[in-house]
Amino acid sequence: MREIKIVSRYDSSKVLASGKCESIKDCLDKNRGADLGGADLRGANLRGANLGGADLRGANLWGANLEEADLWGANLGGANLGGADLGGADLRGANLGGADLREAKGYLNSHSFFQEVIRQQKVETFTDKEWVCIGHICIQRLCWKSIKNRFDKTAMRVFKKLSKVGFDEWEAKYISIKEV
C-alpha cells in the first residue's frame, strides 16, 4: 500500500481524494462520493472501476484505461476523454456534454458516446435522410444488423462522415457486417 493523492488538474495543491491504497482505482473506491470534478487522472488504470454516478466534470482522463468501468450516470461533462480506452465501459445515462472525445477508443457499442459525437457535429454535416437514420439509432438503440437492414447506404454515409472527424470504429464495424 502507498499513499495516493488525486489532485485537481486546475490546482495541483487541491487534493480531491487520498489514502493508503493499492492503486488509483482502489483510492477512488475508498473515496466513493468524493467530488472529483477537475480531477487529474491522466493515464490512470481504471479498468473495471465503479464510478457510477461519480462527479467527474472537467476531469482529465486523457489516455486513461476505462475498459469495463461502470460510468453509468456519471457526470463527465467537459471531461477530457481523449485517448481514453472505453472498451466495454457502461456509459448509459452518463453526461458527456462538451467532453473532449478525440482519439478515444473502444466506444464502438456505446450509444451515449455516439450521441455525444453527433451532438458535437454541425447540423449541416448531415442530410435530412441521415438525420432520420441517426435519430433511429439514438432513440431505438438499434443493433448493427437492424441498422444495416433499415438504412444500409445512408448509415454508411453517416459513419464515413464520423470517420473523417476521427471516429472510425463505427465505419470499420459497419463494413465488417455481412449482408443480411
PDB file of N, CA, C and O in Angstrom, residues 32 46 48-53 66-74 89-91:
ATOM      1  N   ARG A  32     -15.353   6.920  -2.540  1.00  0.00           N
ATOM      2  CA  ARG A  32     -16.597   6.977  -3.310  1.00  0.00           C
ATOM      3  C   ARG A  32     -17.470   8.123  -2.812  1.00  0.00           C
ATOM      4  O   ARG A  32     -17.618   8.333  -1.626  1.00  0.00           O
ATOM      5  N   LEU A  46      -8.025   2.536 -14.738  1.00  0.00           N
ATOM      6  CA  LEU A  46      -9.299   2.470 -14.027  1.00  0.00           C
ATOM      7  C   LEU A  46     -10.165   1.343 -14.583  1.00  0.00           C
ATOM      8  O   LEU A  46     -11.386   1.390 -14.509  1.00  0.00           O
ATOM      9  N   GLY A  48     -12.413  -1.500 -14.975  1.00  0.00           N
ATOM     10  CA  GLY A  48     -13.389  -2.103 -14.076  1.00  0.00           C
ATOM     11  C   GLY A  48     -13.766  -1.250 -12.878  1.00  0.00           C
ATOM     12  O   GLY A  48     -14.479  -1.713 -11.993  1.00  0.00           O
ATOM     13  N   ALA A  49     -13.316   0.007 -12.847  1.00  0.00           N
ATOM     14  CA  ALA A  49     -13.622   0.876 -11.696  1.00  0.00           C
ATOM     15  C   ALA A  49     -15.123   1.139 -11.594  1.00  0.00           C
ATOM     16  O   ALA A  49     -15.818   1.243 -12.593  1.00  0.00           O
ATOM     17  N   ASN A  50     -15.605   1.248 -10.361  1.00  0.00           N
ATOM     18  CA  ASN A  50     -17.009   1.577 -10.123  1.00  0.00           C
ATOM     19  C   ASN A  50     -17.111   3.087  -9.929  1.00  0.00           C
ATOM     20  O   ASN A  50     -16.904   3.599  -8.846  1.00  0.00           O
ATOM     21  N   LEU A  51     -17.422   3.776 -11.022  1.00  0.00           N
ATOM     22  CA  LEU A  51     -17.544   5.231 -10.987  1.00  0.00           C
ATOM     23  C   LEU A  51     -18.966   5.656 -11.327  1.00  0.00           C
ATOM     24  O   LEU A  51     -19.209   6.797 -11.734  1.00  0.00           O
ATOM     25  N   GLY A  52     -19.898   4.738 -11.158  1.00  0.00           N
ATOM     26  CA  GLY A  52     -21.297   5.048 -11.434  1.00  0.00           C
ATOM     27  C   GLY A  52     -21.748   6.236 -10.608  1.00  0.00           C
ATOM     28  O   GLY A  52     -21.552   6.275  -9.406  1.00  0.00           O
ATOM     29  N   GLY A  53     -22.324   7.226 -11.281  1.00  0.00           N
ATOM     30  CA  GLY A  53     -22.833   8.412 -10.601  1.00  0.00           C
ATOM     31  C   GLY A  53     -21.771   9.386 -10.137  1.00  0.00           C
ATOM     32  O   GLY A  53     -22.081  10.405  -9.528  1.00  0.00           O
ATOM     33  N   LEU A  66     -10.277   2.941 -19.167  1.00  0.00           N
ATOM     34  CA  LEU A  66     -11.605   2.868 -18.563  1.00  0.00           C
ATOM     35  C   LEU A  66     -12.362   1.633 -19.053  1.00  0.00           C
ATOM     36  O   LEU A  66     -13.587   1.578 -18.969  1.00  0.00           O
ATOM     37  N   GLU A  67     -11.607   0.639 -19.540  1.00  0.00           N
ATOM     38  CA  GLU A  67     -12.250  -0.576 -20.022  1.00  0.00           C
ATOM     39  C   GLU A  67     -13.103  -1.188 -18.912  1.00  0.00           C
ATOM     40  O   GLU A  67     -12.660  -1.298 -17.769  1.00  0.00           O
ATOM     41  N   GLU A  68     -14.335  -1.545 -19.294  1.00  0.00           N
ATOM     42  CA  GLU A  68     -15.272  -2.219 -18.399  1.00  0.00           C
ATOM     43  C   GLU A  68     -15.586  -1.422 -17.134  1.00  0.00           C
ATOM     44  O   GLU A  68     -16.114  -1.970 -16.156  1.00  0.00           O
ATOM     45  N   ALA A  69     -15.277  -0.130 -17.117  1.00  0.00           N
ATOM     46  CA  ALA A  69     -15.597   0.706 -15.958  1.00  0.00           C
ATOM     47  C   ALA A  69     -17.096   0.982 -15.918  1.00  0.00           C
ATOM     48  O   ALA A  69     -17.748   1.090 -16.951  1.00  0.00           O
ATOM     49  N   ASP A  70     -17.623   1.093 -14.722  1.00  0.00           N
ATOM     50  CA  ASP A  70     -19.024   1.468 -14.548  1.00  0.00           C
ATOM     51  C   ASP A  70     -19.082   2.985 -14.438  1.00  0.00           C
ATOM     52  O   ASP A  70     -18.711   3.561 -13.424  1.00  0.00           O
ATOM     53  N   LEU A  71     -19.507   3.610 -15.521  1.00  0.00           N
ATOM     54  CA  LEU A  71     -19.663   5.066 -15.554  1.00  0.00           C
ATOM     55  C   LEU A  71     -21.129   5.430 -15.710  1.00  0.00           C
ATOM     56  O   LEU A  71     -21.471   6.534 -16.121  1.00  0.00           O
ATOM     57  N   TRP A  72     -21.994   4.489 -15.361  1.00  0.00           N
ATOM     58  CA  TRP A  72     -23.431   4.689 -15.502  1.00  0.00           C
ATOM     59  C   TRP A  72     -23.852   5.920 -14.696  1.00  0.00           C
ATOM     60  O   TRP A  72     -23.608   6.005 -13.493  1.00  0.00           O
ATOM     61  N   GLY A  73     -24.434   6.883 -15.389  1.00  0.00           N
ATOM     62  CA  GLY A  73     -24.922   8.081 -14.718  1.00  0.00           C
ATOM     63  C   GLY A  73     -23.841   9.029 -14.242  1.00  0.00           C
ATOM     64  O   GLY A  73     -24.128  10.008 -13.553  1.00  0.00           O
ATOM     65  N   ALA A  74     -22.594   8.789 -14.593  1.00  0.00           N
ATOM     66  CA  ALA A  74     -21.502   9.681 -14.168  1.00  0.00           C
ATOM     67  C   ALA A  74     -21.602  11.013 -14.902  1.00  0.00           C
ATOM     68  O   ALA A  74     -22.069  11.083 -16.038  1.00  0.00           O
ATOM     69  N   ALA A  89     -16.974  -0.119 -21.367  1.00  0.00           N
ATOM     70  CA  ALA A  89     -17.408   0.767 -20.273  1.00  0.00           C
ATOM     71  C   ALA A  89     -18.914   0.999 -20.371  1.00  0.00           C
ATOM     72  O   ALA A  89     -19.469   1.088 -21.462  1.00  0.00           O
ATOM     73  N   ASP A  90     -19.578   1.085 -19.237  1.00  0.00           N
ATOM     74  CA  ASP A  90     -21.009   1.347 -19.195  1.00  0.00           C
ATOM     75  C   ASP A  90     -21.207   2.853 -19.082  1.00  0.00           C
ATOM     76  O   ASP A  90     -20.989   3.440 -18.026  1.00  0.00           O
ATOM     77  N   LEU A  91     -21.592   3.459 -20.189  1.00  0.00           N
ATOM     78  CA  LEU A  91     -21.791   4.907 -20.237  1.00  0.00           C
ATOM     79  C   LEU A  91     -23.267   5.285 -20.257  1.00  0.00           C
ATOM     80  O   LEU A  91     -23.605   6.445 -20.498  1.00  0.00           O
TER      81      LEU A  91
END
